[in-house]
Backbone as a chain_set.jsonl record, in Angstrom:
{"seq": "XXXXXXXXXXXXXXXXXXXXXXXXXXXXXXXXXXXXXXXXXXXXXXXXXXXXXXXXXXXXXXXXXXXXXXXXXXXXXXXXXXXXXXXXXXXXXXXXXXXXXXXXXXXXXXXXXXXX", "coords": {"N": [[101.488, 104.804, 96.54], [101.112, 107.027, 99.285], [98.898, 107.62, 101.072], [97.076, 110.444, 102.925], [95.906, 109.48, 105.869], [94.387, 110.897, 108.111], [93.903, 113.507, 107.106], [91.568, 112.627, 105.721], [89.967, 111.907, 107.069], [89.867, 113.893, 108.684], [87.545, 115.144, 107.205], [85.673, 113.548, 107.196], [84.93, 112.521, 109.585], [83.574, 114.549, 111.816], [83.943, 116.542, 114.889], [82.254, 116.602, 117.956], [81.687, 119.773, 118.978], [82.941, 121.839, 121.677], [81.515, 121.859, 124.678], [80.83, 125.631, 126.172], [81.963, 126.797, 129.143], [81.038, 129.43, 129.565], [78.423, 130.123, 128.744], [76.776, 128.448, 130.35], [74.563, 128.518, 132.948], [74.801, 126.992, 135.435], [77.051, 125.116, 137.149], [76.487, 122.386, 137.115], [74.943, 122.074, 134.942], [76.772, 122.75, 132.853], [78.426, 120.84, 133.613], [77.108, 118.531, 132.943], [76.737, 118.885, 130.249], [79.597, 118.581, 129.437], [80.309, 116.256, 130.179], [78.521, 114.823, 128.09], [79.658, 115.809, 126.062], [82.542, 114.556, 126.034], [81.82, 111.984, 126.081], [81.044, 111.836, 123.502], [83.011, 112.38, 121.953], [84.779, 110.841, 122.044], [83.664, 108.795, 121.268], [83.46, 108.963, 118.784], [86.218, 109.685, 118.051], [86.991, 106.994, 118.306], [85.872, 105.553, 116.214], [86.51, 106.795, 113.903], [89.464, 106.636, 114.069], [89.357, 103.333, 113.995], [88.089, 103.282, 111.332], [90.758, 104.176, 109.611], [92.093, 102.414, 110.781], [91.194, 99.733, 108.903], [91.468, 101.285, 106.394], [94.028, 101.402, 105.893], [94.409, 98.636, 106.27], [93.359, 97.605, 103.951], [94.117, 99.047, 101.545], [96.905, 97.972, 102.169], [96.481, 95.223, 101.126], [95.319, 95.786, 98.961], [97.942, 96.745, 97.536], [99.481, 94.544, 97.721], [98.104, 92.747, 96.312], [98.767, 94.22, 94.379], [101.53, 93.497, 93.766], [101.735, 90.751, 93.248], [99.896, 90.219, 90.972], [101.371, 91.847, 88.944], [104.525, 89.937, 89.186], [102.847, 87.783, 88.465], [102.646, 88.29, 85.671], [105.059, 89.354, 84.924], [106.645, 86.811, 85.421], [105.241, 85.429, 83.936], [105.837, 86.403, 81.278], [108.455, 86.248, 81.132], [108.664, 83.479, 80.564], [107.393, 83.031, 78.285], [109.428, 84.531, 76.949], [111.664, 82.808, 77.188], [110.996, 80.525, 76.1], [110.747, 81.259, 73.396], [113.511, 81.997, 72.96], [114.829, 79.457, 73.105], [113.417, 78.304, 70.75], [114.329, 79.675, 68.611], [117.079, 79.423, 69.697], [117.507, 76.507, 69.073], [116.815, 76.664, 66.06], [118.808, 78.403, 65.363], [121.469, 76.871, 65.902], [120.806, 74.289, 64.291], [121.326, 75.818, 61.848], [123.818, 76.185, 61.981], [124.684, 73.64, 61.801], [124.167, 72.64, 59.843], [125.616, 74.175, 58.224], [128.374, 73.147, 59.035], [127.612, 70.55, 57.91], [127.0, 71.505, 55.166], [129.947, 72.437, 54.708], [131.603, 70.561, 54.788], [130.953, 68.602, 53.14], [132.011, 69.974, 50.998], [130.069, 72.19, 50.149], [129.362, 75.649, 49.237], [127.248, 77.173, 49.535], [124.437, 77.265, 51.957], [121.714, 76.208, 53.179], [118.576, 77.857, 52.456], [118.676, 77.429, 49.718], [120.341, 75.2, 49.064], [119.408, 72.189, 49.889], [120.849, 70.417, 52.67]], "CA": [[101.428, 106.163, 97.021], [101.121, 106.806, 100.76], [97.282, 108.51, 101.283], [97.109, 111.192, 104.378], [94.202, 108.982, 106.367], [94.096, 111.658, 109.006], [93.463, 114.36, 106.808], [90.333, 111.958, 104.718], [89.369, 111.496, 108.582], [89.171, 114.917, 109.667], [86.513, 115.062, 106.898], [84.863, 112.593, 107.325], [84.367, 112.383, 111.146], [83.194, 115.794, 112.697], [84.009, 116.441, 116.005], [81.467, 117.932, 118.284], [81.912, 121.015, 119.64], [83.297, 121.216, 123.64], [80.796, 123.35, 125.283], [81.632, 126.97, 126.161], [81.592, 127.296, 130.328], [80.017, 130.613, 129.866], [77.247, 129.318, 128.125], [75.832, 127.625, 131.062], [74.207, 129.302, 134.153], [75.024, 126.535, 136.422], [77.876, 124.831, 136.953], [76.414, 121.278, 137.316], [74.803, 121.814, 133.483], [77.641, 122.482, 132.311], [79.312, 119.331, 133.851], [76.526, 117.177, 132.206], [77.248, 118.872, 129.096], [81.15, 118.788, 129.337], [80.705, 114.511, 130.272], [77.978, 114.383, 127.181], [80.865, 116.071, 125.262], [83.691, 113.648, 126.419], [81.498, 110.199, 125.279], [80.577, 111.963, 121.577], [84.029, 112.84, 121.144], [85.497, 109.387, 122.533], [82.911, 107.462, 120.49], [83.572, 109.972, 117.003], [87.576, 109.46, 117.586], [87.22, 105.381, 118.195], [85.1, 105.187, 115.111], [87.992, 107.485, 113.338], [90.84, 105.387, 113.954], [88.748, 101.928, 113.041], [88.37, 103.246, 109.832], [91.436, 104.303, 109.588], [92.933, 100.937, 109.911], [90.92, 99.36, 107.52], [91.911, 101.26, 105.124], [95.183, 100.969, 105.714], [94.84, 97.383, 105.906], [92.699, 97.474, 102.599], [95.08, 99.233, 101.165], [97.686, 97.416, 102.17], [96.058, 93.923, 100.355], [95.622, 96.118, 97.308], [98.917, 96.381, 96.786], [100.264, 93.691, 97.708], [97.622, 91.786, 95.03], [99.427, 94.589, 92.614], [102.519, 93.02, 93.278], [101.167, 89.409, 92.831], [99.675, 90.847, 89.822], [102.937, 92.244, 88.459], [104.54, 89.307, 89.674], [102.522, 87.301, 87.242], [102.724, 88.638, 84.135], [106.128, 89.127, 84.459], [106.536, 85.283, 85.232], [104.563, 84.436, 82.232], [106.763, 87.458, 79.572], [109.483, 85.892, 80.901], [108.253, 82.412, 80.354], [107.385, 83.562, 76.815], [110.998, 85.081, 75.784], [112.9, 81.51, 76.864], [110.421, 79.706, 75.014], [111.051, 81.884, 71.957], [115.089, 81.362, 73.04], [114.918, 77.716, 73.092], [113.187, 77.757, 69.756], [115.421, 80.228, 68.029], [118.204, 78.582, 69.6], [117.477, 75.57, 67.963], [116.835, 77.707, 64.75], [120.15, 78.668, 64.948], [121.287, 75.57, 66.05], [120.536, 73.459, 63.112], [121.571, 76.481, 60.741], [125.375, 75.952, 62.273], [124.959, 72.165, 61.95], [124.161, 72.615, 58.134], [126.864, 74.972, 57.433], [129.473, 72.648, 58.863], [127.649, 69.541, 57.374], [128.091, 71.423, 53.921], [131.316, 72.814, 54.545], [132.473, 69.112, 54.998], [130.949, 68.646, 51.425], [132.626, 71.249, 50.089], [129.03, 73.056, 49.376], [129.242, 77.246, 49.826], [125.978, 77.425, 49.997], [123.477, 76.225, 52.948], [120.352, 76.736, 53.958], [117.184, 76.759, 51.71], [119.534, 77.785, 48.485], [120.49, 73.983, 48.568], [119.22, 71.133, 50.96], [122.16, 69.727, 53.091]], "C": [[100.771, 106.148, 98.398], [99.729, 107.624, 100.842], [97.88, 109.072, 103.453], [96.027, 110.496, 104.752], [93.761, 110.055, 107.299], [93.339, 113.294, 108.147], [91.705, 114.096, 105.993], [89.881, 111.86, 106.034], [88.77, 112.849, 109.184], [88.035, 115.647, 108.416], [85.052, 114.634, 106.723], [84.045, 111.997, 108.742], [84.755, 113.499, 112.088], [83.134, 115.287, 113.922], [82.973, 117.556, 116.688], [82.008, 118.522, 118.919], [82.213, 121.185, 121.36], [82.431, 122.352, 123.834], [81.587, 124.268, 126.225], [81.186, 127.066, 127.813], [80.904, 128.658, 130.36], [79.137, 130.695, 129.158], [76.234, 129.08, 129.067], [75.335, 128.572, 132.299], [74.967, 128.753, 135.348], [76.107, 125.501, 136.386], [77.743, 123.062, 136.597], [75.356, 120.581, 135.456], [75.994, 122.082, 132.907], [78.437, 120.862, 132.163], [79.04, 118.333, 132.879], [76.784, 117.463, 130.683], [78.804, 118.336, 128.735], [81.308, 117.01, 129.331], [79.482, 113.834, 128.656], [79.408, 114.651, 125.713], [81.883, 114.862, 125.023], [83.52, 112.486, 125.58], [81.257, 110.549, 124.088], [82.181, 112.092, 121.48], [84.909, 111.568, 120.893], [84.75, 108.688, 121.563], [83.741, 107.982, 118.9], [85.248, 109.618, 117.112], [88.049, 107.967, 117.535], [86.617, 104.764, 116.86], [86.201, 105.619, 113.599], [88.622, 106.16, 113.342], [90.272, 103.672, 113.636], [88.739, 102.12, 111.906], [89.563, 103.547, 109.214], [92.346, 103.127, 108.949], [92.272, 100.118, 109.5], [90.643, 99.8, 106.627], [93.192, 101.374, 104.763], [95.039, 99.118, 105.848], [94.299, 96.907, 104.54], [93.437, 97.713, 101.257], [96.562, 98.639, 100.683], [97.443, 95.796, 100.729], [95.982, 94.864, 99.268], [96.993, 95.994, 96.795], [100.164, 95.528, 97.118], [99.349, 92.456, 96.868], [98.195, 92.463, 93.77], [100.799, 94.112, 92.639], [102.529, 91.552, 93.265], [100.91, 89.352, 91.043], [101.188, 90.614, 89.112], [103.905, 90.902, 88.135], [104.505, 88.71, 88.537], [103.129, 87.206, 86.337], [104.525, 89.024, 83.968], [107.202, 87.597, 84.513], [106.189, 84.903, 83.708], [105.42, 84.939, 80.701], [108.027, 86.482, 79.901], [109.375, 84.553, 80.657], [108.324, 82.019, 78.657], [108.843, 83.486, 76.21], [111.75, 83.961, 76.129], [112.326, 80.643, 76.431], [110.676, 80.094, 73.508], [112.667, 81.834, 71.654], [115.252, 80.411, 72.67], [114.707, 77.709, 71.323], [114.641, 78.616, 68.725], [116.778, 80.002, 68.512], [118.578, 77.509, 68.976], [117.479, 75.818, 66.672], [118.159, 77.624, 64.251], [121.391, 77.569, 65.075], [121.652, 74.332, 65.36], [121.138, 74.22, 61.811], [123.607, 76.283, 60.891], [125.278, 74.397, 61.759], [124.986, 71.75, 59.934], [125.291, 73.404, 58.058], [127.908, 73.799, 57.473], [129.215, 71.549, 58.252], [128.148, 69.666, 55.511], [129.306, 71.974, 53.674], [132.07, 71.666, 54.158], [132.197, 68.473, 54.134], [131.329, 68.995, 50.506], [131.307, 72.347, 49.762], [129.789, 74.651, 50.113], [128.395, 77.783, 50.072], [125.175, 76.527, 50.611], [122.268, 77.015, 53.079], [119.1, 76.51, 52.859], [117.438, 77.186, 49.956], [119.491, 76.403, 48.355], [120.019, 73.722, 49.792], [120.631, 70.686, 51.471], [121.767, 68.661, 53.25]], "O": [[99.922, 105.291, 98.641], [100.004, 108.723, 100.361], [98.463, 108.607, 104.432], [95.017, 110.731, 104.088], [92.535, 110.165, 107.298], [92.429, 113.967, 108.631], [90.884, 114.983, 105.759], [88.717, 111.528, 105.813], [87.745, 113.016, 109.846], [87.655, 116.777, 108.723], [83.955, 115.059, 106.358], [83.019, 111.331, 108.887], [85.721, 113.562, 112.848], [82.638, 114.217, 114.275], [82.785, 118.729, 116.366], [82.921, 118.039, 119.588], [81.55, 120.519, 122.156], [82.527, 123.476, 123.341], [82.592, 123.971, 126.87], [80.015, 127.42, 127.952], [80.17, 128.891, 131.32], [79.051, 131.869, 128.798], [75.052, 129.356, 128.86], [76.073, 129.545, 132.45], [75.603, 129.456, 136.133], [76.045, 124.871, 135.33], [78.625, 122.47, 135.974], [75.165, 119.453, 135.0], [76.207, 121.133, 132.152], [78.808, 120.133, 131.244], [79.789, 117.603, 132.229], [77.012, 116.537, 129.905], [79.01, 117.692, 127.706], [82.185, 116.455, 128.668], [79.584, 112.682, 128.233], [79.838, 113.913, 124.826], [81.987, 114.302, 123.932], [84.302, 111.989, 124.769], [81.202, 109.593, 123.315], [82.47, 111.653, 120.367], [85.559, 111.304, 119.881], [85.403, 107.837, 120.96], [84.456, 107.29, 118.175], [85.648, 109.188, 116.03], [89.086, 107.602, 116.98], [86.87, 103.612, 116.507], [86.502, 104.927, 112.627], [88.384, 105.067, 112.827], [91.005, 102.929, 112.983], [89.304, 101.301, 111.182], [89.557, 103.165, 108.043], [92.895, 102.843, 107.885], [92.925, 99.109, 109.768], [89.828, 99.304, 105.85], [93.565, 101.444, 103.593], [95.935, 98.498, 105.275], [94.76, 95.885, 104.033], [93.454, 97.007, 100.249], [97.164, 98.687, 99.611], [98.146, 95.553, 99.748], [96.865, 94.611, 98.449], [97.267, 95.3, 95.817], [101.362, 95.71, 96.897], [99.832, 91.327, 96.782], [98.264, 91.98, 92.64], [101.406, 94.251, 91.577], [103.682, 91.122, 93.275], [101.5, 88.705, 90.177], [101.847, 89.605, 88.863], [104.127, 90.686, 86.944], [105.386, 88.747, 87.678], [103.979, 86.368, 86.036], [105.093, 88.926, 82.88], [108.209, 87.388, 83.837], [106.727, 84.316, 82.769], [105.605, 84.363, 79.629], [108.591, 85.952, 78.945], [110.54, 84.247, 80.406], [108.957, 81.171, 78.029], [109.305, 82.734, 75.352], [112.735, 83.878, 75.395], [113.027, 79.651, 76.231], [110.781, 79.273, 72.597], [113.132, 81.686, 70.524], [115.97, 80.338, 71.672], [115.586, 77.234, 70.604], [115.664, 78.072, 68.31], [117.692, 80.372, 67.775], [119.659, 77.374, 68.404], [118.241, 75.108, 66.015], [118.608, 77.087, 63.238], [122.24, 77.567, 64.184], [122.526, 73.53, 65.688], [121.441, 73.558, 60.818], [124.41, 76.278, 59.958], [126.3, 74.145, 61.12], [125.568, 70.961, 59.189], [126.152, 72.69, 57.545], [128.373, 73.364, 56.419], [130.24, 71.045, 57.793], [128.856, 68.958, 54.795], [129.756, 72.02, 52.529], [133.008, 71.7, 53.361], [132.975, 67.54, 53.934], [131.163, 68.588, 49.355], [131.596, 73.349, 49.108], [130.487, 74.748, 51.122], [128.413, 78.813, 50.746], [125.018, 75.365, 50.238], [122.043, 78.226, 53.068], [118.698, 75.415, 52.467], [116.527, 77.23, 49.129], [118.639, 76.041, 47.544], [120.048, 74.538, 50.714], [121.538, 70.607, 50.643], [122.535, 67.768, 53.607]]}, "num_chains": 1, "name": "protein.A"}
């Protein structure tokens, strides 16, 4: 599932406020406010987007260990069901090999009714 990071961002990293030109008396406080503004906002949106992408890259390694994961275990089920083939192939296998050995006896019955 795709996460909004921008919207977990604009909670997480408040932006300060741009000061209000008619606020100030003089034009040259303002300035120093308006360039104190600039570096909080520049620092607060470079700090943003770093976290950003690591958690998209965090993210990312999660699920690509859930499809490792996954992966796995479906390696190993399927590992399982042609081991349980093999044997019940042989099962069955040996149950053909008796029929035709007592067919070729004449018996009508095989299996654990009579020994072949």
């Amino acid at each position: 599932m795709a996460r909004d990071y921008k919207s977990e961002a604009v909670e997480k990293f408040l932006l300060p406020s741009q000061p209000d030109e008619g606020n100030f008396t003089s034009r040259t406080a303002y300035k120093t406010a308006l360039k104190a503004y600039q570096h909080d906002h520049t620092r607060v949106m470079e700090a943003c987007e770093q976290w950003k992408q690591g958690e998209r890259i965090e993210d990312t390694h999660q699920e690509a260990e859930a499809v490792a994961k996954k992966e796995r275990r479906e390696a190993a089920e399927q590992s399982r069901k042609h081991c349980c083939l093999e044997e019940e192939g042989a099962e069955a296998g040996m149950s053909i090999e008796h029929c035709k050995r007592c067919s070729t006896k004449g018996k009508s019955v095989c299996g654990t009714l009579s020994p072949c």
